[in-house]
Short mmCIF file of C-alpha atoms in Angstrom, two decimals:
data_model
loop_
_atom_site.label_atom_id
_atom_site.label_comp_id
_atom_site.label_asym_id
_atom_site.label_seq_id
_atom_site.Cartn_x
_atom_site.Cartn_y
_atom_site.Cartn_z
CA SER A 1 75.56 104.30 150.69
CA GLN A 2 78.80 104.35 151.24
CA GLN A 3 82.07 102.94 149.79
CA GLY A 4 84.86 100.92 150.76
CA GLU A 5 88.42 102.08 149.50
CA GLU A 6 90.93 99.18 149.29
CA ASP A 7 94.59 99.14 149.33
CA PRO A 8 96.76 98.78 147.78
CA GLN A 9 95.37 99.49 144.14
CA ALA A 10 97.91 96.74 142.94
CA LEU A 11 100.02 94.02 143.92
CA SER A 12 102.30 91.60 142.59
CA ILE A 13 103.41 88.37 144.01
CA GLN A 14 105.21 84.93 143.23
CA GLU A 15 102.95 81.98 143.35
CA GLY A 16 102.46 80.61 146.55
CA GLU A 17 103.21 83.71 148.37
CA ASN A 18 100.54 85.42 150.92
CA ALA A 19 98.47 88.11 149.38
CA THR A 20 96.71 90.61 151.63
CA MET A 21 94.30 93.56 150.78
CA ASN A 22 93.06 95.95 153.00
CA CYS A 23 89.77 98.09 153.01
CA SER A 24 88.85 101.22 155.15
CA TYR A 25 85.04 102.40 155.34
CA LYS A 26 84.17 105.58 156.90
CA THR A 27 80.44 104.43 158.54
CA SER A 28 78.41 101.66 160.31
CA ILE A 29 78.05 99.15 158.82
CA ASN A 30 75.74 95.47 159.03
CA ASN A 31 78.00 93.59 156.94
CA LEU A 32 81.24 93.92 154.78
CA GLN A 33 81.65 91.61 151.61
CA TRP A 34 84.46 90.58 149.55
CA TYR A 35 84.31 90.13 145.57
CA ARG A 36 86.89 88.96 143.06
CA GLN A 37 86.34 89.75 139.52
CA ASN A 38 88.37 87.96 136.51
CA SER A 39 89.26 89.79 133.34
CA GLY A 40 85.82 90.55 131.21
CA ARG A 41 83.95 88.55 133.76
CA GLY A 42 81.56 89.11 136.40
CA LEU A 43 81.85 89.24 139.95
CA VAL A 44 82.08 86.55 142.32
CA HIS A 45 81.35 86.97 145.60
CA LEU A 46 84.12 85.39 148.22
CA ILE A 47 83.20 86.22 151.57
CA LEU A 48 80.82 88.52 153.81
CA ILE A 49 81.56 89.06 157.28
CA ARG A 50 78.91 90.61 159.90
CA SER A 51 79.70 93.65 161.99
CA ASN A 52 79.61 91.23 164.89
CA GLU A 53 82.34 88.97 163.40
CA ARG A 54 85.74 89.65 163.87
CA GLU A 55 87.35 86.89 161.39
CA LYS A 56 86.34 84.37 158.98
CA HIS A 57 87.35 81.65 157.21
CA SER A 58 86.62 79.79 153.66
CA GLY A 59 89.37 78.04 152.14
CA ARG A 60 92.68 79.67 151.47
CA LEU A 61 90.96 83.29 152.24
CA ARG A 62 90.88 85.01 155.39
CA VAL A 63 88.69 87.83 156.26
CA THR A 64 89.23 89.96 159.52
CA LEU A 65 87.13 93.17 160.56
CA ASP A 66 87.85 95.67 162.94
CA THR A 67 84.63 97.78 163.25
CA SER A 68 86.73 100.39 165.72
CA LYS A 69 89.22 101.29 162.92
CA LYS A 70 86.48 100.90 160.28
CA SER A 71 88.69 98.32 157.98
CA SER A 72 88.90 94.68 156.76
CA SER A 73 91.53 92.67 155.71
CA LEU A 74 91.35 89.61 152.97
CA LEU A 75 94.39 87.40 152.69
CA ILE A 76 95.20 84.83 150.26
CA THR A 77 97.09 82.12 151.50
CA ALA A 78 99.63 79.91 149.43
CA SER A 79 98.53 81.85 146.21
CA ARG A 80 98.08 80.59 142.92
CA ALA A 81 98.03 81.78 139.20
CA ALA A 82 94.42 81.35 139.35
CA ASP A 83 94.27 83.94 142.02
CA THR A 84 95.46 86.86 139.33
CA ALA A 85 92.14 88.94 139.42
CA SER A 86 90.50 92.08 141.04
CA TYR A 87 89.40 92.29 144.61
CA PHE A 88 86.76 94.53 145.83
CA CYS A 89 85.61 95.02 148.94
CA ALA A 90 81.77 96.53 149.44
CA PRO A 91 80.74 97.52 152.58
CA ASN A 92 76.86 97.06 153.65
CA ASN A 93 74.35 99.00 155.96
CA ALA A 94 71.12 97.48 156.41
CA GLY A 95 68.57 98.55 153.88
CA ASN A 96 71.04 100.34 151.64
CA MET A 97 72.97 98.96 148.45
CA LEU A 98 76.09 97.70 147.72
CA THR A 99 79.15 100.39 146.60
CA PHE A 100 82.65 98.83 145.85
CA GLY A 101 85.52 100.51 145.84
CA GLY A 102 88.32 100.94 143.33
CA GLY A 103 89.69 97.61 143.73
CA THR A 104 93.22 95.88 144.15
CA ARG A 105 94.54 94.09 141.08
CA LEU A 106 96.53 91.30 142.15
CA MET A 107 98.52 89.73 139.69
CA VAL A 108 100.20 86.26 140.90
CA LYS A 109 103.16 85.28 138.96
CA PRO A 110 103.77 81.24 138.05
CA ASP B 1 79.36 78.57 134.29
CA THR B 2 76.92 81.84 136.55
CA GLU B 3 73.43 81.37 137.85
CA VAL B 4 73.07 84.55 136.49
CA THR B 5 72.38 84.71 132.78
CA GLN B 6 72.98 87.79 130.44
CA THR B 7 72.05 87.92 126.94
CA PRO B 8 73.59 88.88 124.55
CA LYS B 9 77.50 88.81 125.50
CA HIS B 10 78.43 91.44 123.19
CA LEU B 11 76.13 94.33 121.47
CA VAL B 12 77.25 96.70 118.97
CA MET B 13 74.75 99.56 118.44
CA GLY B 14 74.50 102.91 116.65
CA MET B 15 73.46 105.98 118.72
CA THR B 16 70.05 105.69 116.93
CA ASN B 17 69.32 102.03 117.54
CA LYS B 18 67.06 100.65 120.34
CA LYS B 19 68.16 97.49 121.92
CA SER B 20 67.46 95.59 125.22
CA LEU B 21 69.92 93.69 127.67
CA LYS B 22 68.28 90.80 128.97
CA CYS B 23 68.93 89.09 132.53
CA GLU B 24 67.30 85.96 134.33
CA GLN B 25 67.64 83.81 137.32
CA HIS B 26 66.16 80.80 138.86
CA MET B 27 67.48 81.18 142.37
CA GLY B 28 63.98 82.80 143.74
CA HIS B 29 66.21 86.15 144.82
CA ARG B 30 63.81 88.91 145.05
CA ALA B 31 66.24 91.54 144.50
CA MET B 32 68.10 92.10 140.83
CA TYR B 33 70.58 94.90 140.11
CA TRP B 34 71.75 96.66 137.06
CA TYR B 35 75.57 98.02 137.12
CA LYS B 36 77.46 99.89 134.64
CA GLN B 37 81.37 98.98 134.66
CA LYS B 38 83.65 101.16 132.72
CA ALA B 39 87.55 99.62 132.00
CA LYS B 40 89.66 99.23 135.25
CA LYS B 41 86.88 101.02 137.30
CA PRO B 42 84.52 99.46 140.20
CA PRO B 43 80.70 98.27 139.06
CA GLU B 44 78.62 101.47 139.34
CA LEU B 45 75.05 100.56 140.55
CA MET B 46 72.26 101.71 138.07
CA PHE B 47 68.96 100.41 139.58
CA VAL B 48 67.57 98.27 141.93
CA TYR B 49 64.68 95.97 141.95
CA SER B 50 63.08 94.69 144.83
CA TYR B 51 59.95 92.37 144.63
CA GLU B 52 59.72 93.15 141.06
CA LYS B 53 59.25 97.25 142.27
CA LEU B 54 61.96 99.85 141.20
CA SER B 55 63.18 100.99 144.61
CA ILE B 56 66.59 102.44 143.63
CA ASN B 57 67.37 104.48 140.85
CA GLU B 58 70.78 105.93 140.94
CA SER B 59 70.36 108.94 138.55
CA VAL B 60 70.30 107.00 135.57
CA PRO B 61 69.93 109.11 132.56
CA SER B 62 66.33 108.45 130.93
CA ARG B 63 67.95 106.77 127.63
CA PHE B 64 68.38 103.73 129.98
CA SER B 65 65.04 102.47 130.71
CA PRO B 66 64.66 98.97 133.42
CA GLU B 67 61.79 96.57 133.46
CA CYS B 68 61.09 93.84 135.53
CA PRO B 69 58.67 91.54 133.76
CA ASN B 70 58.37 88.94 136.50
CA SER B 71 60.75 87.97 139.51
CA SER B 72 63.25 85.96 137.28
CA LEU B 73 63.65 88.18 134.70
CA LEU B 74 65.42 92.04 134.08
CA ASN B 75 65.69 94.00 131.39
CA LEU B 76 67.63 97.24 130.09
CA HIS B 77 66.18 98.82 127.07
CA LEU B 78 68.51 101.48 125.37
CA HIS B 79 67.89 103.80 123.43
CA ALA B 80 69.97 106.82 121.78
CA LEU B 81 72.98 105.93 123.67
CA GLN B 82 76.35 107.94 123.75
CA PRO B 83 79.70 106.65 122.76
CA GLU B 84 80.67 107.35 126.83
CA ASP B 85 77.69 104.83 127.49
CA SER B 86 80.07 101.62 125.86
CA ALA B 87 80.92 99.66 128.91
CA LEU B 88 80.34 96.41 130.70
CA TYR B 89 76.79 95.78 131.93
CA LEU B 90 76.40 93.38 134.92
CA CYS B 91 73.34 92.41 136.28
CA ALA B 92 73.09 90.64 139.90
CA SER B 93 70.86 89.32 142.08
CA SER B 94 70.26 88.51 145.97
CA GLN B 95 67.97 87.03 148.37
CA GLU B 96 67.50 90.38 150.00
CA SER B 97 69.17 94.16 149.60
CA SER B 98 71.92 93.07 152.22
CA ALA B 99 72.62 89.93 151.34
CA SER B 100 75.58 88.56 149.12
CA GLN B 101 74.91 88.99 145.37
CA HIS B 102 75.21 86.77 142.25
CA PHE B 103 76.45 88.41 138.86
CA GLY B 104 76.12 87.44 135.33
CA ASP B 105 79.07 87.68 132.86
CA GLY B 106 77.95 90.69 131.89
CA THR B 107 76.83 92.44 128.30
CA ARG B 108 80.01 94.12 126.36
CA LEU B 109 78.32 96.98 125.12
CA SER B 110 80.05 99.24 122.10
CA ILE B 111 78.24 102.66 120.85
CA LEU B 112 79.46 103.46 117.62
#
């Protein structure tokens, strides 16, 4: 297993602004997954990006992956108060289990 | 609403009690997981079941005992827990081990 490290640990922005979170990892991966967790709830899967992909979009979410730098970023555009949550990246090696990094706590102020 | 259902949502128990946490999914997923999450920390993997067989035990104390009665159900039996075991216990499932995981909303466990 391997752990992602998110940066920043906390991020506070105004509604309508974009939020960018970064993830770094140590070894080769099969895919990298991003999850969101609202306070007191379970995690919700957002996007899975495979090692041979460089960018992926889902609605207001854009994920990039740079395997040469062992890093990924999650961009949330036109943020809303409902986007307030913790965001976790989870690098995944085929046949291995997910190990979550410390997460980024995002606060979007109305 | 989530597709993974966990019961109970909250549980308070003494250190000498025996209780069980339950998890159910009907998505046909063949991998199921238990995680422990402390406040402001990421989930930590405890156990993985693949095709109803225990495939990973992340050095979890024996006072936690998992069970997978069938492909849709996952239990976590608790006995003689310690106050430091108070946490949110999350269940998840996935089609396979490297696929995206679906989480339940967890059981908030408090040990007195």
